[in-house]
């Protein structure tokens, strides 16, 4: 492009010289200089324009164009969140819907607008009455703002999420800490609570799903005495942990999808839509006595000083 413009400039310059050489010797120099200057300016403007346009496009596309921000589309209208601060602090609907501007929530639950994730950050701090560990974790509320309406296995439900471990610390042995990313938690009705003389409605979690050393590990509950009566099995200490199941697939710090499907006397956990583990034994049948609710987020299983974890959720939905 530069050679083309320069050749044109010279041709025009000599043409002017030929026309005026006899009478306007002094004007030849002026005409040539002006024509050359004009074309040099054209060259500089074209080069400068290309550089400026390219630069502006990169800057706007990567950093400043709000059209490129990707915001989370997770519906929080039926979730409350528990934080690792306070006693502990909980934020329910409708306040949770404004998490992006809520000063209490912003350090623990926020958008990553570069990839559309809802981020859950936590560290050892405050814990609930029935736990030693801290969390930034969502708790399903079928009736927004209330814990009293829940569901049974007979009624069924599905929770599906796409998520990724973003950051997590290591222990003194160089192993990553563990965190719980999904749960199904049991709950006593008021009548069951009063029947066994318990002070609250807490029941064991029938399902805990961990991010454990880059793999997905599933833990559930089994009765210590399979012949326990209908009243005895309502007590938390009637249940123990099973051996657990770890999916062979390594998910590491990449995105993966988890789906939990519950129906009468059956529970299935599916990883990345291609491998699953099913629970349908006598323990699941006995669990039908309890109400339940889903949980999702970041429940860090350590009290180590300086520990923390950050989990990203890209998609989360529940159906009943």
PDB file of C-alpha atoms in Angstrom:
ATOM      1  CA  UNK A   1       0.000   0.000   0.000  1.00  0.00           C
ATOM      2  CA  UNK A   2       2.831   2.387   0.870  1.00  0.00           C
ATOM      3  CA  UNK A   3       4.714   1.729  -2.443  1.00  0.00           C
ATOM      4  CA  UNK A   4       1.505   2.226  -4.408  1.00  0.00           C
ATOM      5  CA  UNK A   5       0.799   5.598  -2.839  1.00  0.00           C
ATOM      6  CA  UNK A   6       4.392   6.784  -3.194  1.00  0.00           C
ATOM      7  CA  UNK A   7       4.515   5.873  -6.936  1.00  0.00           C
ATOM      8  CA  UNK A   8       1.283   7.735  -7.520  1.00  0.00           C
ATOM      9  CA  UNK A   9       2.707  10.703  -5.677  1.00  0.00           C
ATOM     10  CA  UNK A  10       5.803  10.781  -7.890  1.00  0.00           C
ATOM     11  CA  UNK A  11       3.776  10.441 -11.092  1.00  0.00           C
ATOM     12  CA  UNK A  12       1.529  13.306 -10.109  1.00  0.00           C
ATOM     13  CA  UNK A  13       4.529  15.340  -9.079  1.00  0.00           C
ATOM     14  CA  UNK A  14       6.307  14.911 -12.484  1.00  0.00           C
ATOM     15  CA  UNK A  15       3.111  15.602 -14.359  1.00  0.00           C
ATOM     16  CA  UNK A  16       2.866  18.937 -12.608  1.00  0.00           C
ATOM     17  CA  UNK A  17       6.512  19.647 -13.471  1.00  0.00           C
ATOM     18  CA  UNK A  18       5.924  18.972 -17.190  1.00  0.00           C
ATOM     19  CA  UNK A  19       2.989  21.366 -17.338  1.00  0.00           C
ATOM     20  CA  UNK A  20       4.566  24.325 -15.637  1.00  0.00           C
ATOM     21  CA  UNK A  21       8.339  23.940 -16.168  1.00  0.00           C
ATOM     22  CA  UNK A  22       8.657  26.891 -18.622  1.00  0.00           C
ATOM     23  CA  UNK A  23       6.811  29.536 -16.692  1.00  0.00           C
ATOM     24  CA  UNK A  24       6.471  28.449 -13.076  1.00  0.00           C
ATOM     25  CA  UNK A  25       9.831  27.100 -11.972  1.00  0.00           C
ATOM     26  CA  UNK A  26       9.328  28.130  -8.373  1.00  0.00           C
ATOM     27  CA  UNK A  27       5.851  26.555  -8.191  1.00  0.00           C
ATOM     28  CA  UNK A  28       7.193  23.153  -9.220  1.00  0.00           C
ATOM     29  CA  UNK A  29       8.924  22.701  -5.907  1.00  0.00           C
ATOM     30  CA  UNK A  30       5.909  23.869  -3.918  1.00  0.00           C
ATOM     31  CA  UNK A  31       3.524  21.630  -5.843  1.00  0.00           C
ATOM     32  CA  UNK A  32       5.716  18.570  -5.378  1.00  0.00           C
ATOM     33  CA  UNK A  33       6.198  19.202  -1.710  1.00  0.00           C
ATOM     34  CA  UNK A  34       2.487  19.718  -1.036  1.00  0.00           C
ATOM     35  CA  UNK A  35       1.445  16.629  -2.986  1.00  0.00           C
ATOM     36  CA  UNK A  36       4.033  14.485  -1.233  1.00  0.00           C
ATOM     37  CA  UNK A  37       3.002  15.802   2.204  1.00  0.00           C
ATOM     38  CA  UNK A  38      -0.649  15.058   1.527  1.00  0.00           C
ATOM     39  CA  UNK A  39       0.054  11.460   0.595  1.00  0.00           C
ATOM     40  CA  UNK A  40       2.390  10.912   3.551  1.00  0.00           C
ATOM     41  CA  UNK A  41      -0.430  12.092   5.796  1.00  0.00           C
ATOM     42  CA  UNK A  42      -2.764   9.607   4.115  1.00  0.00           C
ATOM     43  CA  UNK A  43      -0.295   6.799   4.792  1.00  0.00           C
ATOM     44  CA  UNK A  44       0.117   7.753   8.421  1.00  0.00           C
ATOM     45  CA  UNK A  45      -3.629   8.036   8.943  1.00  0.00           C
ATOM     46  CA  UNK A  46      -4.261   4.603   7.446  1.00  0.00           C
ATOM     47  CA  UNK A  47      -1.538   2.934   9.534  1.00  0.00           C
ATOM     48  CA  UNK A  48      -2.539   4.823  12.632  1.00  0.00           C
ATOM     49  CA  UNK A  49      -6.171   3.949  12.057  1.00  0.00           C
ATOM     50  CA  UNK A  50      -5.426   0.223  11.764  1.00  0.00           C
ATOM     51  CA  UNK A  51      -3.388   0.221  14.975  1.00  0.00           C
ATOM     52  CA  UNK A  52      -5.917   2.293  16.880  1.00  0.00           C
ATOM     53  CA  UNK A  53      -8.843   0.160  15.731  1.00  0.00           C
ATOM     54  CA  UNK A  54      -7.078  -3.070  16.623  1.00  0.00           C
ATOM     55  CA  UNK A  55      -6.047  -1.730  19.994  1.00  0.00           C
ATOM     56  CA  UNK A  56      -9.495  -0.406  20.796  1.00  0.00           C
ATOM     57  CA  UNK A  57     -11.131  -3.663  19.797  1.00  0.00           C
ATOM     58  CA  UNK A  58      -8.889  -5.721  22.068  1.00  0.00           C
ATOM     59  CA  UNK A  59      -9.315  -3.370  25.001  1.00  0.00           C
ATOM     60  CA  UNK A  60     -13.089  -3.146  24.722  1.00  0.00           C
ATOM     61  CA  UNK A  61     -13.551  -6.836  24.091  1.00  0.00           C
ATOM     62  CA  UNK A  62     -11.461  -7.996  27.010  1.00  0.00           C
ATOM     63  CA  UNK A  63     -11.926  -5.371  29.697  1.00  0.00           C
ATOM     64  CA  UNK A  64     -14.372  -2.546  29.195  1.00  0.00           C
ATOM     65  CA  UNK A  65     -17.328  -3.611  27.076  1.00  0.00           C
ATOM     66  CA  UNK A  66     -20.239  -4.420  29.418  1.00  0.00           C
ATOM     67  CA  UNK A  67     -21.838  -6.516  26.687  1.00  0.00           C
ATOM     68  CA  UNK A  68     -19.079  -9.081  27.287  1.00  0.00           C
ATOM     69  CA  UNK A  69     -19.817  -9.520  30.997  1.00  0.00           C
ATOM     70  CA  UNK A  70     -21.408 -12.904  31.712  1.00  0.00           C
ATOM     71  CA  UNK A  71     -23.623 -12.889  34.780  1.00  0.00           C
ATOM     72  CA  UNK A  72     -24.862 -15.924  36.669  1.00  0.00           C
ATOM     73  CA  UNK A  73     -28.333 -17.153  35.726  1.00  0.00           C
ATOM     74  CA  UNK A  74     -28.858 -19.273  38.838  1.00  0.00           C
ATOM     75  CA  UNK A  75     -32.295 -18.668  40.348  1.00  0.00           C
ATOM     76  CA  UNK A  76     -31.836 -18.008  44.070  1.00  0.00           C
ATOM     77  CA  UNK A  77     -35.486 -17.356  44.883  1.00  0.00           C
ATOM     78  CA  UNK A  78     -35.804 -20.740  46.666  1.00  0.00           C
ATOM     79  CA  UNK A  79     -32.448 -20.789  48.470  1.00  0.00           C
ATOM     80  CA  UNK A  80     -30.982 -19.303  51.608  1.00  0.00           C
ATOM     81  CA  UNK A  81     -27.235 -19.189  52.253  1.00  0.00           C
ATOM     82  CA  UNK A  82     -25.248 -19.869  55.418  1.00  0.00           C
ATOM     83  CA  UNK A  83     -21.943 -17.985  55.866  1.00  0.00           C
ATOM     84  CA  UNK A  84     -18.809 -18.668  57.954  1.00  0.00           C
ATOM     85  CA  UNK A  85     -19.396 -15.555  60.067  1.00  0.00           C
ATOM     86  CA  UNK A  86     -21.770 -14.533  62.836  1.00  0.00           C
ATOM     87  CA  UNK A  87     -23.671 -17.214  64.697  1.00  0.00           C
ATOM     88  CA  UNK A  88     -23.624 -18.186  61.805  1.00  0.00           C
ATOM     89  CA  UNK A  89     -25.109 -15.534  59.508  1.00  0.00           C
ATOM     90  CA  UNK A  90     -27.850 -16.584  57.105  1.00  0.00           C
ATOM     91  CA  UNK A  91     -29.327 -14.609  54.208  1.00  0.00           C
ATOM     92  CA  UNK A  92     -32.751 -15.656  52.931  1.00  0.00           C
ATOM     93  CA  UNK A  93     -35.006 -14.643  50.054  1.00  0.00           C
ATOM     94  CA  UNK A  94     -35.650 -11.946  49.016  1.00  0.00           C
ATOM     95  CA  UNK A  95     -32.411 -10.400  50.381  1.00  0.00           C
ATOM     96  CA  UNK A  96     -30.248 -13.109  48.770  1.00  0.00           C
ATOM     97  CA  UNK A  97     -31.435 -11.989  45.333  1.00  0.00           C
ATOM     98  CA  UNK A  98     -29.329  -8.840  45.783  1.00  0.00           C
ATOM     99  CA  UNK A  99     -26.167 -10.756  46.668  1.00  0.00           C
ATOM    100  CA  UNK A 100     -24.070  -8.779  44.188  1.00  0.00           C
ATOM    101  CA  UNK A 101     -24.577  -5.560  46.163  1.00  0.00           C
ATOM    102  CA  UNK A 102     -25.104  -7.022  49.644  1.00  0.00           C
ATOM    103  CA  UNK A 103     -22.095  -5.984  51.750  1.00  0.00           C
ATOM    104  CA  UNK A 104     -22.431  -9.026  54.024  1.00  0.00           C
ATOM    105  CA  UNK A 105     -22.536 -11.481  51.120  1.00  0.00           C
ATOM    106  CA  UNK A 106     -19.988  -9.925  48.756  1.00  0.00           C
ATOM    107  CA  UNK A 107     -16.852 -11.499  50.334  1.00  0.00           C
ATOM    108  CA  UNK A 108     -18.397 -14.989  50.243  1.00  0.00           C
ATOM    109  CA  UNK A 109     -20.816 -15.158  47.334  1.00  0.00           C
ATOM    110  CA  UNK A 110     -20.236 -13.187  44.160  1.00  0.00           C
ATOM    111  CA  UNK A 111     -20.228 -13.277  40.363  1.00  0.00           C
ATOM    112  CA  UNK A 112     -17.241 -14.089  38.203  1.00  0.00           C
ATOM    113  CA  UNK A 113     -18.392 -12.139  35.144  1.00  0.00           C
ATOM    114  CA  UNK A 114     -15.568 -13.518  32.996  1.00  0.00           C
ATOM    115  CA  UNK A 115     -17.183 -16.950  32.828  1.00  0.00           C
ATOM    116  CA  UNK A 116     -20.691 -16.561  34.274  1.00  0.00           C
ATOM    117  CA  UNK A 117     -20.018 -18.408  37.513  1.00  0.00           C
ATOM    118  CA  UNK A 118     -21.560 -17.847  40.930  1.00  0.00           C
ATOM    119  CA  UNK A 119     -18.616 -18.130  43.322  1.00  0.00           C
ATOM    120  CA  UNK A 120     -18.776 -19.566  46.857  1.00  0.00           C
ATOM    121  CA  UNK A 121     -15.796 -18.703  49.064  1.00  0.00           C
ATOM    122  CA  UNK A 122     -15.345 -19.981  52.606  1.00  0.00           C
ATOM    123  CA  UNK A 123     -12.802 -20.557  55.364  1.00  0.00           C
ATOM    124  CA  UNK A 124     -12.848 -21.912  58.931  1.00  0.00           C
ATOM    125  CA  UNK A 125     -15.030 -19.631  61.002  1.00  0.00           C
ATOM    126  CA  UNK A 126     -18.500 -19.871  62.461  1.00  0.00           C
ATOM    127  CA  UNK A 127     -20.359 -23.182  62.263  1.00  0.00           C
ATOM    128  CA  UNK A 128     -23.890 -24.415  62.838  1.00  0.00           C
ATOM    129  CA  UNK A 129     -24.988 -26.102  66.064  1.00  0.00           C
ATOM    130  CA  UNK A 130     -24.603 -29.617  64.654  1.00  0.00           C
ATOM    131  CA  UNK A 131     -21.281 -29.169  62.874  1.00  0.00           C
ATOM    132  CA  UNK A 132     -17.636 -28.320  63.575  1.00  0.00           C
ATOM    133  CA  UNK A 133     -16.980 -26.876  60.128  1.00  0.00           C
ATOM    134  CA  UNK A 134     -17.812 -23.694  58.252  1.00  0.00           C
ATOM    135  CA  UNK A 135     -19.518 -23.132  54.960  1.00  0.00           C
ATOM    136  CA  UNK A 136     -20.823 -20.816  52.306  1.00  0.00           C
ATOM    137  CA  UNK A 137     -23.660 -23.095  51.328  1.00  0.00           C
ATOM    138  CA  UNK A 138     -27.149 -22.833  49.880  1.00  0.00           C
ATOM    139  CA  UNK A 139     -30.089 -24.507  51.586  1.00  0.00           C
ATOM    140  CA  UNK A 140     -33.225 -25.236  49.567  1.00  0.00           C
ATOM    141  CA  UNK A 141     -36.385 -23.479  50.695  1.00  0.00           C
ATOM    142  CA  UNK A 142     -39.476 -24.733  48.889  1.00  0.00           C
ATOM    143  CA  UNK A 143     -41.343 -21.881  50.533  1.00  0.00           C
ATOM    144  CA  UNK A 144     -38.986 -18.876  50.237  1.00  0.00           C
ATOM    145  CA  UNK A 145     -37.846 -17.669  53.643  1.00  0.00           C
ATOM    146  CA  UNK A 146     -39.109 -20.745  55.513  1.00  0.00           C
ATOM    147  CA  UNK A 147     -37.535 -24.085  56.498  1.00  0.00           C
ATOM    148  CA  UNK A 148     -40.795 -25.809  57.369  1.00  0.00           C
ATOM    149  CA  UNK A 149     -41.858 -27.034  53.896  1.00  0.00           C
ATOM    150  CA  UNK A 150     -39.696 -29.893  52.623  1.00  0.00           C
ATOM    151  CA  UNK A 151     -40.061 -33.119  50.630  1.00  0.00           C
ATOM    152  CA  UNK A 152     -39.924 -36.886  51.046  1.00  0.00           C
ATOM    153  CA  UNK A 153     -38.333 -39.524  48.842  1.00  0.00           C
ATOM    154  CA  UNK A 154     -41.834 -40.625  47.833  1.00  0.00           C
ATOM    155  CA  UNK A 155     -42.419 -37.120  46.477  1.00  0.00           C
ATOM    156  CA  UNK A 156     -38.997 -37.161  44.839  1.00  0.00           C
ATOM    157  CA  UNK A 157     -36.758 -34.483  43.426  1.00  0.00           C
ATOM    158  CA  UNK A 158     -33.781 -33.717  41.202  1.00  0.00           C
ATOM    159  CA  UNK A 159     -30.846 -31.377  41.707  1.00  0.00           C
ATOM    160  CA  UNK A 160     -28.434 -30.740  38.850  1.00  0.00           C
ATOM    161  CA  UNK A 161     -25.401 -28.486  38.839  1.00  0.00           C
ATOM    162  CA  UNK A 162     -22.364 -27.646  36.739  1.00  0.00           C
ATOM    163  CA  UNK A 163     -19.451 -26.561  38.877  1.00  0.00           C
ATOM    164  CA  UNK A 164     -15.702 -26.477  39.316  1.00  0.00           C
ATOM    165  CA  UNK A 165     -13.215 -26.311  42.133  1.00  0.00           C
ATOM    166  CA  UNK A 166     -11.441 -22.996  41.675  1.00  0.00           C
ATOM    167  CA  UNK A 167      -9.040 -22.826  44.631  1.00  0.00           C
ATOM    168  CA  UNK A 168      -8.437 -24.937  47.720  1.00  0.00           C
ATOM    169  CA  UNK A 169      -5.615 -25.076  50.245  1.00  0.00           C
ATOM    170  CA  UNK A 170      -3.485 -28.039  51.279  1.00  0.00           C
ATOM    171  CA  UNK A 171      -2.885 -29.576  54.695  1.00  0.00           C
ATOM    172  CA  UNK A 172       0.492 -30.070  56.394  1.00  0.00           C
ATOM    173  CA  UNK A 173       0.987 -33.309  54.440  1.00  0.00           C
ATOM    174  CA  UNK A 174       0.611 -31.556  51.103  1.00  0.00           C
ATOM    175  CA  UNK A 175      -2.834 -32.972  50.397  1.00  0.00           C
ATOM    176  CA  UNK A 176      -5.736 -30.794  49.330  1.00  0.00           C
ATOM    177  CA  UNK A 177      -8.403 -30.145  51.916  1.00  0.00           C
ATOM    178  CA  UNK A 178     -11.869 -31.578  51.260  1.00  0.00           C
ATOM    179  CA  UNK A 179     -15.084 -29.702  50.756  1.00  0.00           C
ATOM    180  CA  UNK A 180     -18.717 -30.804  50.434  1.00  0.00           C
ATOM    181  CA  UNK A 181     -20.298 -29.499  47.243  1.00  0.00           C
ATOM    182  CA  UNK A 182     -23.788 -31.061  47.421  1.00  0.00           C
ATOM    183  CA  UNK A 183     -26.008 -32.622  50.094  1.00  0.00           C
ATOM    184  CA  UNK A 184     -29.414 -34.041  50.849  1.00  0.00           C
ATOM    185  CA  UNK A 185     -30.166 -33.312  54.469  1.00  0.00           C
ATOM    186  CA  UNK A 186     -32.869 -34.926  56.565  1.00  0.00           C
ATOM    187  CA  UNK A 187     -35.291 -33.021  58.767  1.00  0.00           C
ATOM    188  CA  UNK A 188     -37.696 -34.064  61.517  1.00  0.00           C
ATOM    189  CA  UNK A 189     -41.254 -32.857  61.446  1.00  0.00           C
ATOM    190  CA  UNK A 190     -42.394 -31.114  64.612  1.00  0.00           C
ATOM    191  CA  UNK A 191     -44.324 -34.227  65.562  1.00  0.00           C
ATOM    192  CA  UNK A 192     -41.237 -36.450  65.143  1.00  0.00           C
ATOM    193  CA  UNK A 193     -39.114 -33.967  67.081  1.00  0.00           C
ATOM    194  CA  UNK A 194     -41.508 -34.009  70.001  1.00  0.00           C
ATOM    195  CA  UNK A 195     -41.862 -37.806  69.849  1.00  0.00           C
ATOM    196  CA  UNK A 196     -38.163 -38.356  70.552  1.00  0.00           C
ATOM    197  CA  UNK A 197     -37.804 -35.323  72.829  1.00  0.00           C
ATOM    198  CA  UNK A 198     -35.287 -33.510  70.642  1.00  0.00           C
ATOM    199  CA  UNK A 199     -34.700 -29.767  70.957  1.00  0.00           C
ATOM    200  CA  UNK A 200     -34.605 -29.059  67.219  1.00  0.00           C
ATOM    201  CA  UNK A 201     -35.676 -30.538  63.881  1.00  0.00           C
ATOM    202  CA  UNK A 202     -32.231 -31.722  62.841  1.00  0.00           C
ATOM    203  CA  UNK A 203     -31.818 -35.148  61.232  1.00  0.00           C
ATOM    204  CA  UNK A 204     -28.748 -36.685  59.579  1.00  0.00           C
ATOM    205  CA  UNK A 205     -27.751 -35.983  55.972  1.00  0.00           C
ATOM    206  CA  UNK A 206     -28.566 -38.968  53.772  1.00  0.00           C
ATOM    207  CA  UNK A 207     -26.137 -37.716  51.119  1.00  0.00           C
ATOM    208  CA  UNK A 208     -22.847 -35.836  51.126  1.00  0.00           C
ATOM    209  CA  UNK A 209     -20.885 -35.295  47.916  1.00  0.00           C
ATOM    210  CA  UNK A 210     -17.266 -34.235  48.352  1.00  0.00           C
ATOM    211  CA  UNK A 211     -14.590 -32.764  46.134  1.00  0.00           C
ATOM    212  CA  UNK A 212     -11.785 -34.977  47.397  1.00  0.00           C
ATOM    213  CA  UNK A 213      -8.260 -34.801  45.907  1.00  0.00           C
ATOM    214  CA  UNK A 214      -9.671 -33.917  42.503  1.00  0.00           C
ATOM    215  CA  UNK A 215     -12.319 -36.647  42.464  1.00  0.00           C
ATOM    216  CA  UNK A 216     -15.994 -36.788  43.400  1.00  0.00           C
ATOM    217  CA  UNK A 217     -16.685 -38.873  46.496  1.00  0.00           C
ATOM    218  CA  UNK A 218     -20.154 -39.889  47.666  1.00  0.00           C
ATOM    219  CA  UNK A 219     -21.093 -40.705  51.267  1.00  0.00           C
ATOM    220  CA  UNK A 220     -24.466 -41.837  52.557  1.00  0.00           C
ATOM    221  CA  UNK A 221     -25.963 -43.172  55.795  1.00  0.00           C
ATOM    222  CA  UNK A 222     -26.722 -46.711  56.968  1.00  0.00           C
ATOM    223  CA  UNK A 223     -28.600 -47.917  60.005  1.00  0.00           C
ATOM    224  CA  UNK A 224     -26.441 -49.291  62.785  1.00  0.00           C
ATOM    225  CA  UNK A 225     -29.296 -51.667  63.622  1.00  0.00           C
ATOM    226  CA  UNK A 226     -31.326 -52.638  60.599  1.00  0.00           C
ATOM    227  CA  UNK A 227     -34.109 -53.762  62.942  1.00  0.00           C
ATOM    228  CA  UNK A 228     -34.436 -50.369  64.646  1.00  0.00           C
ATOM    229  CA  UNK A 229     -38.038 -49.359  65.294  1.00  0.00           C
ATOM    230  CA  UNK A 230     -39.741 -46.515  63.453  1.00  0.00           C
ATOM    231  CA  UNK A 231     -39.172 -44.307  66.493  1.00  0.00           C
ATOM    232  CA  UNK A 232     -35.577 -45.354  67.111  1.00  0.00           C
ATOM    233  CA  UNK A 233     -34.464 -44.621  63.546  1.00  0.00           C
ATOM    234  CA  UNK A 234     -35.518 -40.980  63.959  1.00  0.00           C
ATOM    235  CA  UNK A 235     -32.523 -40.415  66.230  1.00  0.00           C
ATOM    236  CA  UNK A 236     -29.310 -39.180  64.650  1.00  0.00           C
ATOM    237  CA  UNK A 237     -27.186 -41.693  66.540  1.00  0.00           C
ATOM    238  CA  UNK A 238     -29.150 -44.575  64.959  1.00  0.00           C
ATOM    239  CA  UNK A 239     -27.294 -43.886  61.695  1.00  0.00           C
ATOM    240  CA  UNK A 240     -23.666 -44.369  60.732  1.00  0.00           C
ATOM    241  CA  UNK A 241     -21.582 -43.682  57.613  1.00  0.00           C
ATOM    242  CA  UNK A 242     -21.299 -46.110  54.737  1.00  0.00           C
ATOM    243  CA  UNK A 243     -17.953 -46.985  53.144  1.00  0.00           C
ATOM    244  CA  UNK A 244     -18.398 -44.317  50.496  1.00  0.00           C
ATOM    245  CA  UNK A 245     -17.937 -44.389  46.755  1.00  0.00           C
ATOM    246  CA  UNK A 246     -15.396 -42.418  44.696  1.00  0.00           C
ATOM    247  CA  UNK A 247     -16.036 -41.942  40.991  1.00  0.00           C
ATOM    248  CA  UNK A 248     -12.990 -43.074  38.988  1.00  0.00           C
ATOM    249  CA  UNK A 249     -13.035 -39.995  36.769  1.00  0.00           C
ATOM    250  CA  UNK A 250     -10.605 -37.223  37.745  1.00  0.00           C
ATOM    251  CA  UNK A 251     -12.313 -33.829  37.575  1.00  0.00           C
ATOM    252  CA  UNK A 252      -9.526 -31.779  39.128  1.00  0.00           C
ATOM    253  CA  UNK A 253     -10.118 -28.066  38.684  1.00  0.00           C
ATOM    254  CA  UNK A 254     -12.184 -28.416  35.504  1.00  0.00           C
ATOM    255  CA  UNK A 255     -15.942 -28.030  35.072  1.00  0.00           C
ATOM    256  CA  UNK A 256     -18.078 -31.074  35.770  1.00  0.00           C
ATOM    257  CA  UNK A 257     -21.772 -31.846  36.066  1.00  0.00           C
ATOM    258  CA  UNK A 258     -23.483 -33.571  38.972  1.00  0.00           C
ATOM    259  CA  UNK A 259     -27.076 -34.731  39.050  1.00  0.00           C
ATOM    260  CA  UNK A 260     -28.866 -36.153  42.080  1.00  0.00           C
ATOM    261  CA  UNK A 261     -32.126 -37.964  41.340  1.00  0.00           C
ATOM    262  CA  UNK A 262     -34.402 -39.102  44.144  1.00  0.00           C
ATOM    263  CA  UNK A 263     -37.580 -41.150  43.942  1.00  0.00           C
ATOM    264  CA  UNK A 264     -39.402 -43.603  46.190  1.00  0.00           C
ATOM    265  CA  UNK A 265     -36.810 -45.937  47.801  1.00  0.00           C
ATOM    266  CA  UNK A 266     -34.112 -44.888  45.338  1.00  0.00           C
ATOM    267  CA  UNK A 267     -31.273 -42.358  45.054  1.00  0.00           C
ATOM    268  CA  UNK A 268     -28.934 -41.942  42.078  1.00  0.00           C
ATOM    269  CA  UNK A 269     -25.898 -39.700  41.655  1.00  0.00           C
ATOM    270  CA  UNK A 270     -24.691 -39.090  38.086  1.00  0.00           C
ATOM    271  CA  UNK A 271     -21.320 -37.594  37.125  1.00  0.00           C
ATOM    272  CA  UNK A 272     -20.930 -35.885  33.750  1.00  0.00           C
ATOM    273  CA  UNK A 273     -23.987 -37.737  32.436  1.00  0.00           C
ATOM    274  CA  UNK A 274     -22.002 -40.913  31.799  1.00  0.00           C
ATOM    275  CA  UNK A 275     -21.391 -42.686  35.116  1.00  0.00           C
ATOM    276  CA  UNK A 276     -23.589 -43.143  38.157  1.00  0.00           C
ATOM    277  CA  UNK A 277     -24.016 -44.834  41.507  1.00  0.00           C
ATOM    278  CA  UNK A 278     -27.415 -46.023  42.728  1.00  0.00           C
ATOM    279  CA  UNK A 279     -28.659 -46.572  46.289  1.00  0.00           C
ATOM    280  CA  UNK A 280     -31.842 -48.613  46.643  1.00  0.00           C
ATOM    281  CA  UNK A 281     -31.208 -50.926  49.587  1.00  0.00           C
ATOM    282  CA  UNK A 282     -33.021 -51.323  52.909  1.00  0.00           C
ATOM    283  CA  UNK A 283     -31.363 -48.201  54.332  1.00  0.00           C
ATOM    284  CA  UNK A 284     -32.875 -45.990  51.645  1.00  0.00           C
ATOM    285  CA  UNK A 285     -36.250 -47.642  52.180  1.00  0.00           C
ATOM    286  CA  UNK A 286     -36.039 -46.926  55.908  1.00  0.00           C
ATOM    287  CA  UNK A 287     -35.065 -43.306  55.151  1.00  0.00           C
ATOM    288  CA  UNK A 288     -38.581 -42.702  53.838  1.00  0.00           C
ATOM    289  CA  UNK A 289     -39.511 -41.626  57.371  1.00  0.00           C
ATOM    290  CA  UNK A 290     -37.710 -38.280  56.949  1.00  0.00           C
ATOM    291  CA  UNK A 291     -38.390 -35.023  55.185  1.00  0.00           C
ATOM    292  CA  UNK A 292     -35.456 -33.673  53.168  1.00  0.00           C
ATOM    293  CA  UNK A 293     -33.960 -30.646  51.451  1.00  0.00           C
ATOM    294  CA  UNK A 294     -31.160 -30.097  48.948  1.00  0.00           C
ATOM    295  CA  UNK A 295     -27.952 -28.178  49.686  1.00  0.00           C
ATOM    296  CA  UNK A 296     -25.218 -26.919  47.352  1.00  0.00           C
ATOM    297  CA  UNK A 297     -22.125 -24.786  47.673  1.00  0.00           C
ATOM    298  CA  UNK A 298     -18.870 -24.972  49.604  1.00  0.00           C
ATOM    299  CA  UNK A 299     -18.746 -26.716  53.004  1.00  0.00           C
ATOM    300  CA  UNK A 300     -15.065 -26.870  53.927  1.00  0.00           C
ATOM    301  CA  UNK A 301     -14.130 -29.908  56.017  1.00  0.00           C
ATOM    302  CA  UNK A 302     -11.184 -28.556  57.997  1.00  0.00           C
ATOM    303  CA  UNK A 303     -10.370 -26.232  60.883  1.00  0.00           C
ATOM    304  CA  UNK A 304      -6.767 -25.675  59.743  1.00  0.00           C
ATOM    305  CA  UNK A 305      -5.592 -22.112  60.222  1.00  0.00           C
ATOM    306  CA  UNK A 306      -5.325 -20.270  56.904  1.00  0.00           C
ATOM    307  CA  UNK A 307      -7.406 -22.829  55.016  1.00  0.00           C
ATOM    308  CA  UNK A 308      -9.939 -21.743  52.418  1.00  0.00           C
ATOM    309  CA  UNK A 309     -11.755 -22.961  49.338  1.00  0.00           C
ATOM    310  CA  UNK A 310     -13.482 -21.324  46.387  1.00  0.00           C
ATOM    311  CA  UNK A 311     -16.067 -23.251  44.358  1.00  0.00           C
ATOM    312  CA  UNK A 312     -17.696 -21.997  41.167  1.00  0.00           C
ATOM    313  CA  UNK A 313     -21.245 -22.912  40.148  1.00  0.00           C
ATOM    314  CA  UNK A 314     -22.190 -22.289  36.531  1.00  0.00           C
ATOM    315  CA  UNK A 315     -25.601 -23.908  36.647  1.00  0.00           C
ATOM    316  CA  UNK A 316     -27.884 -25.095  39.436  1.00  0.00           C
ATOM    317  CA  UNK A 317     -31.490 -26.174  39.252  1.00  0.00           C
ATOM    318  CA  UNK A 318     -33.927 -28.175  41.345  1.00  0.00           C
ATOM    319  CA  UNK A 319     -37.138 -29.877  40.283  1.00  0.00           C
ATOM    320  CA  UNK A 320     -39.878 -31.585  42.300  1.00  0.00           C
TER     321      UNK A 320
END
